[in-house]
């Protein structure tokens, strides 16, 4: 026998007070006698009688009756006002109302977008020396710093999550509570409550940053997640829920299996999703996200675990450490980054896929001398729509490969590629590769997009007839 048997609590004879659709067809499952008995034991009438009988409430039956009538009149007026609103006749109006207008920011200058050269040389970014004296650091350190920068600049920003006062699951909020003790708040491990609280904070004029400890845990708060997003559409822009969601525990890794290395994305209409590959761009993009969120948009950052403390691209080159950008550098949704310019082919990716592509590029350069085996890499962090920056440069290439780190069938590039093809932007020769359509096991990287996948897809692309 099992040492512990499952416990089941069975509730019976519970009074059903309307079904899913309010006053549903109760006669289908209740007799007339049962319906009449329920009507005679009205819950509301009983609660009112108890309230009047309890002296501590100090309210009379007539006062409650007046309040009841007042609520009824408010409901009637609300329905009458709604009936006079303009009717929905234009499809574009329904598209425009999914989110607040995007705050326009200046595009990055060319010397920040392009990292000249290929492979290792491409990583010598052109950022000048800024306030930190030119020191470089890992992505996680820059993330902590830019969150503190934003909270210092805007008093309406609050940071909420699980264990965030102790640094969070990946130490991104390390010591942040010491700087902002009243604005960094822990919640119980309940993503529904966490996202619901974020909606409440937004509705009272605050700008919440919500940390979801692992990407898969977003499933637990899915109802509130979608509720937060659709509210702008439901209210025709009158009640937006401006916020930033930080989705951690994403992408390739050996720890925790599928529930801690999730690589599928929920991207309903009305949310901006970004996934940065390095700390420098994360800072620039976060500054843009703060502007968007304070204007009522919902921006979700997808943070790849393998990049948080990454220092090296190949060997011990420290090529993935980056300087902290100056305060005037902002990366809008339409900006991309380019590693190399002038090749006939390009591979487009995001997040830790950019690192995978650059390593594949390095591997090919060491084994092949043919010009056709040289390719540039484009980092495309905005995943909801086609960035203008991407459309502007795709015409430079004869071959395009899209490398998506999400699972096949659940990835953002599938939609992006379809749109590009419909708009006649893609060249004749293009291919698509993604992570495997399965779940991620504990302790290995078999299911994730890897260098071998990139090289195989690229070889297929450049040799296609």
Coordinates of C-alpha atoms in Angstrom, one line a residue:
X1 CA 0.0 0.0 0.0
X2 CA 1.1 3.6 -0.6
X3 CA 2.4 5.4 2.5
X4 CA 0.4 8.5 1.6
X5 CA -3.0 8.1 0.0
X6 CA -4.5 11.1 -2.0
X7 CA -7.1 13.1 -0.2
X8 CA -10.4 13.9 -1.8
X9 CA -13.0 16.3 -0.4
X10 CA -16.5 15.8 -2.0
X11 CA -19.1 18.5 -1.5
X12 CA -22.7 17.5 -2.1
X13 CA -26.1 19.2 -2.0
X14 CA -24.7 22.6 -2.8
X15 CA -27.3 25.1 -3.8
X16 CA -26.7 26.3 -7.3
X17 CA -27.4 30.1 -7.6
X18 CA -27.5 30.5 -11.3
X19 CA -25.3 28.8 -13.8
X20 CA -22.3 30.0 -15.9
X21 CA -24.5 32.3 -18.0
X22 CA -26.4 33.9 -15.0
X23 CA -30.1 33.0 -15.2
X24 CA -29.5 29.9 -17.2
X25 CA -32.1 27.1 -18.1
X26 CA -32.4 25.7 -14.5
X27 CA -35.5 23.7 -15.5
X28 CA -33.1 21.3 -17.3
X29 CA -31.6 20.1 -14.1
X30 CA -34.0 21.2 -11.3
X31 CA -37.7 20.4 -10.6
X32 CA -40.2 23.2 -10.2
X33 CA -40.4 22.5 -6.5
X34 CA -36.6 22.9 -6.2
X35 CA -36.7 26.1 -8.1
X36 CA -39.5 27.5 -5.9
X37 CA -37.7 26.4 -2.7
X38 CA -34.5 28.2 -3.8
X39 CA -36.6 31.3 -4.6
X40 CA -38.0 31.3 -1.1
X41 CA -34.6 31.1 0.5
X42 CA -33.1 34.1 -1.3
X43 CA -29.6 34.7 -0.2
X44 CA -29.7 38.4 -0.6
X45 CA -32.8 38.9 1.4
X46 CA -31.3 36.8 4.2
X47 CA -28.1 38.8 4.2
X48 CA -30.1 42.1 4.4
X49 CA -32.1 40.8 7.3
X50 CA -29.0 39.8 9.2
X51 CA -27.4 43.2 8.5
X52 CA -30.4 45.1 9.9
X53 CA -30.6 42.8 12.9
X54 CA -26.9 43.4 13.8
X55 CA -26.7 46.6 15.7
X56 CA -23.0 47.2 14.9
X57 CA -23.8 48.0 11.3
X58 CA -26.2 50.7 12.3
X59 CA -28.3 50.6 9.2
X60 CA -32.1 50.4 8.7
X61 CA -34.1 48.4 6.2
X62 CA -35.3 51.6 4.5
X63 CA -31.7 52.8 4.1
X64 CA -30.7 49.5 2.5
X65 CA -33.7 49.7 0.3
X66 CA -32.7 53.2 -0.8
X67 CA -29.2 52.0 -1.6
X68 CA -30.6 49.1 -3.5
X69 CA -32.8 51.4 -5.6
X70 CA -29.8 53.8 -6.2
X71 CA -27.6 51.0 -7.5
X72 CA -30.4 49.9 -9.8
X73 CA -30.8 53.4 -11.1
X74 CA -27.0 53.6 -11.7
X75 CA -27.2 50.4 -13.7
X76 CA -30.0 51.7 -15.9
X77 CA -28.2 54.9 -16.6
X78 CA -25.0 53.0 -17.5
X79 CA -26.9 50.9 -19.9
X80 CA -28.6 53.9 -21.4
X81 CA -25.3 55.7 -21.8
X82 CA -23.8 52.6 -23.5
X83 CA -26.7 52.4 -25.9
X84 CA -25.9 55.9 -27.1
X85 CA -22.3 55.3 -27.8
X86 CA -21.2 55.0 -31.5
X87 CA -21.7 51.6 -32.9
X88 CA -18.7 49.5 -34.1
X89 CA -18.7 49.6 -37.9
X90 CA -15.0 49.8 -38.8
X91 CA -12.6 46.9 -38.5
X92 CA -9.6 49.2 -38.2
X93 CA -11.1 50.9 -35.0
X94 CA -11.1 47.5 -33.4
X95 CA -7.4 47.0 -34.3
X96 CA -6.4 50.4 -33.1
X97 CA -8.0 50.0 -29.7
X98 CA -6.0 46.9 -28.6
X99 CA -3.4 49.1 -26.9
X100 CA -2.5 52.7 -26.1
X101 CA -0.6 54.6 -28.9
X102 CA 3.1 53.8 -29.1
X103 CA 5.4 56.5 -27.8
X104 CA 7.7 57.4 -30.6
X105 CA 11.4 57.4 -29.8
X106 CA 14.3 58.4 -32.1
X107 CA 15.9 55.5 -34.0
X108 CA 19.4 54.6 -32.9
X109 CA 22.2 56.0 -35.1
X110 CA 24.0 53.8 -37.5
X111 CA 27.2 53.5 -35.5
X112 CA 25.2 52.0 -32.6
X113 CA 23.2 49.6 -34.9
X114 CA 26.1 48.1 -36.8
X115 CA 29.0 46.2 -35.2
X116 CA 31.5 46.2 -38.1
X117 CA 33.2 42.9 -39.0
X118 CA 32.2 39.3 -38.5
X119 CA 32.4 36.7 -35.7
X120 CA 34.6 37.9 -32.9
X121 CA 35.4 41.2 -34.5
X122 CA 31.7 42.0 -34.8
X123 CA 31.4 42.1 -31.0
X124 CA 33.7 45.1 -30.6
X125 CA 30.7 47.4 -30.3
X126 CA 31.0 51.0 -31.1
X127 CA 29.6 52.3 -27.8
X128 CA 31.6 55.2 -26.5
X129 CA 32.9 55.5 -22.9
X130 CA 30.1 56.7 -20.7
X131 CA 29.5 57.5 -17.0
X132 CA 31.0 54.3 -15.8
X133 CA 34.4 55.1 -17.2
X134 CA 34.1 52.4 -19.9
X135 CA 33.8 49.4 -17.6
X136 CA 31.9 46.4 -19.0
X137 CA 29.8 43.9 -17.2
X138 CA 27.3 41.0 -17.6
X139 CA 23.7 41.5 -18.6
X140 CA 22.3 40.8 -15.1
X141 CA 24.3 43.7 -13.6
X142 CA 23.1 46.1 -16.2
X143 CA 19.5 44.9 -15.7
X144 CA 19.7 45.7 -12.0
X145 CA 21.2 49.0 -12.7
X146 CA 18.6 50.1 -15.3
X147 CA 15.7 49.1 -13.0
X148 CA 17.2 51.3 -10.3
X149 CA 17.7 54.0 -12.8
X150 CA 14.0 53.9 -13.8
X151 CA 12.8 53.8 -10.2
X152 CA 15.0 56.7 -9.3
X153 CA 13.7 58.8 -12.2
X154 CA 10.0 58.0 -11.8
X155 CA 8.4 57.8 -8.3
X156 CA 5.3 56.0 -9.7
X157 CA 7.2 52.8 -10.5
X158 CA 6.8 49.8 -8.1
X159 CA 8.6 46.5 -8.4
X160 CA 6.6 43.4 -7.3
X161 CA 7.3 39.7 -7.5
X162 CA 8.2 36.6 -5.4
X163 CA 11.3 36.9 -3.1
X164 CA 12.3 40.1 -4.9
X165 CA 13.3 41.8 -1.7
X166 CA 16.0 39.2 -1.4
X167 CA 17.2 39.6 -5.0
X168 CA 14.7 37.5 -6.8
X169 CA 15.3 34.1 -8.3
X170 CA 18.3 35.3 -10.4
X171 CA 19.5 38.2 -8.2
X172 CA 18.3 40.8 -10.7
X173 CA 16.8 42.8 -7.8
X174 CA 19.8 42.4 -5.6
X175 CA 19.8 45.2 -3.0
X176 CA 17.1 47.1 -4.8
X177 CA 14.9 47.1 -1.7
X178 CA 17.6 49.0 0.1
X179 CA 17.3 51.9 -2.4
X180 CA 13.5 51.8 -2.6
X181 CA 12.2 50.1 0.6
X182 CA 8.6 51.1 0.1
X183 CA 8.4 50.3 -3.7
X184 CA 9.9 46.8 -3.9
X185 CA 7.3 44.4 -2.6
X186 CA 7.2 40.6 -2.2
X187 CA 4.0 38.6 -2.9
X188 CA 3.1 35.0 -2.2
X189 CA 4.0 32.5 -4.9
X190 CA 0.7 33.0 -6.7
X191 CA 1.0 34.5 -10.2
X192 CA -2.7 35.2 -10.5
X193 CA -2.6 37.4 -7.4
X194 CA 0.6 39.0 -8.6
X195 CA -0.7 40.0 -12.0
X196 CA -4.1 41.0 -10.4
X197 CA -2.2 43.3 -8.0
X198 CA -0.3 44.8 -11.0
X199 CA -3.6 45.6 -12.6
X200 CA -4.8 47.3 -9.4
X201 CA -1.5 49.3 -9.1
X202 CA -1.9 50.4 -12.7
X203 CA -5.5 51.5 -12.2
X204 CA -4.5 53.8 -9.3
X205 CA -1.8 55.5 -11.4
X206 CA 1.3 53.5 -10.6
X207 CA 3.6 51.8 -13.1
X208 CA 4.3 48.2 -11.9
X209 CA 7.2 46.1 -12.9
X210 CA 6.1 42.5 -12.4
X211 CA 8.7 39.7 -12.1
X212 CA 7.4 36.2 -13.1
X213 CA 10.1 33.8 -11.7
X214 CA 9.9 31.3 -14.5
X215 CA 8.3 31.7 -18.0
X216 CA 6.2 28.5 -17.5
X217 CA 4.7 30.0 -14.4
X218 CA 2.9 32.6 -16.5
X219 CA 0.4 29.7 -17.2
X220 CA -0.6 29.9 -13.5
X221 CA -1.6 33.5 -13.9
X222 CA -3.0 33.2 -17.4
X223 CA -6.4 34.6 -16.6
X224 CA -5.1 37.8 -15.1
X225 CA -2.5 38.1 -17.8
X226 CA -5.0 38.1 -20.5
X227 CA -7.4 40.3 -18.4
X228 CA -4.7 42.9 -18.1
X229 CA -4.0 43.0 -21.8
X230 CA -7.6 43.0 -23.1
X231 CA -8.8 45.8 -20.7
X232 CA -7.6 48.6 -23.0
X233 CA -9.7 47.1 -25.8
X234 CA -12.7 46.5 -23.6
X235 CA -12.7 50.0 -22.3
X236 CA -11.9 51.6 -25.7
X237 CA -8.6 53.0 -24.2
X238 CA -10.2 54.5 -21.1
X239 CA -8.8 52.0 -18.6
X240 CA -5.3 50.8 -19.8
X241 CA -3.1 48.7 -17.6
X242 CA 0.4 50.1 -18.3
X243 CA 3.0 47.8 -16.8
X244 CA 6.2 45.9 -17.5
X245 CA 6.3 42.1 -17.1
X246 CA 9.7 40.4 -16.7
X247 CA 9.4 36.8 -17.8
X248 CA 12.4 34.9 -16.3
X249 CA 13.6 31.3 -16.6
X250 CA 13.3 31.3 -20.4
X251 CA 15.3 29.4 -23.0
X252 CA 18.1 26.9 -23.0
X253 CA 19.4 25.5 -19.7
X254 CA 19.8 22.3 -17.9
X255 CA 18.2 23.3 -14.6
X256 CA 14.7 22.3 -13.7
X257 CA 13.6 20.7 -17.0
X258 CA 10.7 22.0 -19.0
X259 CA 9.1 24.0 -16.2
X260 CA 12.2 26.1 -15.7
X261 CA 13.5 26.3 -19.3
X262 CA 10.2 27.0 -21.1
X263 CA 10.6 28.3 -24.7
X264 CA 7.0 29.1 -25.9
X265 CA 5.5 32.5 -25.8
X266 CA 2.0 33.9 -25.2
X267 CA 1.6 36.9 -27.5
X268 CA -2.1 38.1 -27.6
X269 CA -3.0 41.4 -29.3
X270 CA -2.2 44.4 -27.1
X271 CA 1.2 43.4 -25.6
X272 CA 4.7 44.3 -26.7
X273 CA 7.1 41.4 -26.3
X274 CA 10.9 41.9 -26.4
X275 CA 13.8 39.6 -25.9
X276 CA 17.3 41.1 -25.8
X277 CA 20.6 39.3 -26.3
X278 CA 22.9 41.5 -24.2
X279 CA 23.0 44.0 -21.3
X280 CA 23.7 47.1 -23.4
X281 CA 20.6 46.7 -25.6
X282 CA 18.6 45.6 -22.5
X283 CA 19.3 48.9 -20.9
X284 CA 18.4 50.9 -24.0
X285 CA 15.2 48.8 -24.5
X286 CA 14.2 49.1 -20.9
X287 CA 14.2 52.8 -21.1
X288 CA 11.9 52.6 -24.0
X289 CA 9.6 50.1 -22.2
X290 CA 9.3 52.5 -19.2
X291 CA 8.1 55.3 -21.5
X292 CA 5.6 52.9 -23.2
X293 CA 4.3 51.5 -19.9
X294 CA 3.8 54.9 -18.3
X295 CA 1.8 55.7 -21.4
X296 CA -0.5 52.7 -20.8
X297 CA 1.1 50.0 -22.9
X298 CA 2.0 46.5 -21.5
X299 CA 5.6 45.5 -22.3
X300 CA 6.8 42.0 -21.6
X301 CA 10.6 41.2 -21.3
X302 CA 11.6 37.6 -22.0
X303 CA 14.9 37.1 -20.3
X304 CA 17.0 34.2 -21.4
X305 CA 18.6 32.5 -18.4
X306 CA 21.8 31.6 -20.2
X307 CA 22.6 35.2 -21.0
X308 CA 22.2 36.7 -17.5
X309 CA 25.8 36.0 -16.4
X310 CA 27.3 35.3 -19.8
X311 CA 30.8 36.8 -20.3
X312 CA 32.2 34.9 -23.2
X313 CA 31.2 34.1 -26.8
X314 CA 34.2 31.9 -27.8
X315 CA 36.8 30.6 -25.3
X316 CA 37.6 33.2 -22.7
X317 CA 37.1 36.3 -25.0
X318 CA 34.8 38.2 -22.6
X319 CA 33.1 39.3 -25.8
X320 CA 29.6 39.3 -24.3
X321 CA 30.4 41.8 -21.5
X322 CA 29.0 45.3 -22.5
X323 CA 29.4 48.9 -21.3
X324 CA 26.5 50.6 -19.7
X325 CA 24.9 53.0 -22.2
X326 CA 24.7 56.7 -21.6
X327 CA 21.3 58.0 -20.3
X328 CA 20.3 59.5 -23.7
X329 CA 20.5 56.1 -25.5
X330 CA 17.1 54.5 -26.0
X331 CA 16.3 51.5 -28.2
X332 CA 12.8 51.6 -29.7
X333 CA 10.8 48.7 -30.9
X334 CA 11.8 49.3 -34.5
X335 CA 15.5 49.2 -33.9
X336 CA 17.7 46.1 -34.7
X337 CA 21.3 45.3 -34.2
X338 CA 23.6 44.0 -37.0
X339 CA 26.7 41.9 -36.5
X340 CA 28.5 42.2 -39.8
X341 CA 27.5 44.0 -43.0
X342 CA 28.2 43.1 -46.6
X343 CA 27.7 39.3 -46.8
X344 CA 25.3 37.8 -49.3
X345 CA 23.5 36.0 -46.5
X346 CA 22.0 36.9 -43.1
X347 CA 20.7 35.0 -40.1
X348 CA 18.0 36.7 -38.0
X349 CA 17.5 35.8 -34.4
X350 CA 16.9 37.2 -30.9
X351 CA 17.8 36.4 -27.3
X352 CA 20.3 33.6 -26.8
X353 CA 19.7 32.7 -30.4
X354 CA 22.0 35.6 -31.4
X355 CA 24.8 34.0 -29.4
X356 CA 24.1 30.6 -31.0
X357 CA 24.2 32.2 -34.5
X358 CA 27.5 34.0 -33.8
X359 CA 29.1 30.8 -32.6
X360 CA 27.8 29.0 -35.7
X361 CA 29.2 31.9 -37.8
X362 CA 32.6 31.4 -36.1
X363 CA 32.5 27.6 -36.6
X364 CA 31.8 28.1 -40.4
X365 CA 34.5 30.6 -40.8
X366 CA 37.1 28.2 -39.4
X367 CA 36.1 25.4 -41.7
X368 CA 35.0 27.0 -45.0
X369 CA 36.7 29.6 -47.3
X370 CA 33.8 29.9 -49.8
X371 CA 32.3 33.4 -49.9
X372 CA 28.8 32.0 -49.8
X373 CA 29.5 30.5 -46.4
X374 CA 30.0 33.9 -44.8
X375 CA 26.9 35.4 -43.2
X376 CA 25.9 38.4 -41.2
X377 CA 23.7 38.2 -38.0
X378 CA 20.7 40.4 -37.2
X379 CA 19.5 40.7 -33.7
X380 CA 15.7 41.4 -33.8
X381 CA 14.5 41.8 -30.2
X382 CA 11.0 43.1 -30.9
X383 CA 8.8 40.1 -31.6
X384 CA 5.2 41.3 -32.0
X385 CA 5.5 42.9 -35.4
X386 CA 8.1 43.5 -38.1
X387 CA 10.5 46.2 -37.0
X388 CA 11.1 48.9 -39.6
X389 CA 14.8 48.4 -39.1
X390 CA 14.5 44.7 -40.3
X391 CA 12.5 45.6 -43.4
X392 CA 15.0 48.3 -44.3
X393 CA 18.0 45.9 -44.5
X394 CA 16.6 42.6 -45.8
X395 CA 16.8 43.8 -49.3
X396 CA 20.6 43.8 -49.0
X397 CA 20.7 40.0 -48.9
X398 CA 20.3 37.1 -51.3
X399 CA 19.8 34.6 -48.6
X400 CA 17.9 34.9 -45.3
X401 CA 17.6 32.4 -42.5
X402 CA 15.3 32.9 -39.5
X403 CA 16.5 31.2 -36.4
X404 CA 13.8 31.1 -33.7
X405 CA 14.7 29.9 -30.1
X406 CA 11.0 29.0 -29.4
X407 CA 9.5 25.7 -30.2
X408 CA 8.2 24.9 -33.7
X409 CA 4.6 26.0 -34.0
X410 CA 4.8 28.3 -30.9
X411 CA 7.3 30.9 -32.0
X412 CA 7.0 34.6 -33.0
X413 CA 9.1 34.3 -36.2
X414 CA 6.5 32.1 -37.9
X415 CA 4.1 35.0 -38.0
X416 CA 6.8 37.5 -38.9
X417 CA 8.0 35.5 -41.8
X418 CA 4.5 35.1 -43.2
X419 CA 4.0 38.9 -43.0
X420 CA 7.3 39.5 -44.7
X421 CA 6.4 37.1 -47.5
X422 CA 3.0 38.6 -48.0
X423 CA 4.6 42.1 -48.2
X424 CA 7.1 40.9 -50.8
X425 CA 10.1 41.9 -48.6
X426 CA 11.9 38.5 -48.5
X427 CA 14.3 37.4 -51.2
X428 CA 13.6 34.2 -53.2
X429 CA 16.0 32.2 -51.0
X430 CA 15.0 32.0 -47.3
X431 CA 14.7 29.3 -44.7
X432 CA 13.3 28.9 -41.1
X433 CA 14.7 26.9 -38.2
X434 CA 13.5 26.7 -34.6
X435 CA 13.7 24.7 -31.4
X436 CA 12.2 21.2 -31.4
X437 CA 8.4 20.7 -31.0
X438 CA 8.7 18.8 -27.7
X439 CA 9.4 19.4 -24.0
X440 CA 12.7 20.1 -22.4
X441 CA 14.2 17.3 -20.3
X442 CA 16.2 17.8 -17.1
X443 CA 20.0 17.9 -17.4
X444 CA 20.7 18.4 -21.1
X445 CA 20.2 20.8 -24.0
X446 CA 19.0 18.3 -26.7
X447 CA 15.7 20.1 -27.5
X448 CA 17.0 23.7 -27.9
X449 CA 18.2 25.5 -31.0
X450 CA 21.9 24.8 -31.3
X451 CA 24.8 25.7 -33.6
X452 CA 24.5 22.5 -35.6
X453 CA 20.8 23.4 -36.4
X454 CA 22.0 26.8 -37.6
X455 CA 24.8 25.4 -39.8
X456 CA 22.6 22.6 -41.3
X457 CA 19.8 25.1 -42.1
X458 CA 22.3 27.6 -43.5
X459 CA 24.0 24.9 -45.7
X460 CA 20.6 23.9 -47.0
X461 CA 19.8 27.5 -47.8
X462 CA 22.9 28.5 -49.7
X463 CA 22.9 25.3 -51.7
X464 CA 19.2 25.4 -52.6
X465 CA 18.3 25.5 -56.3

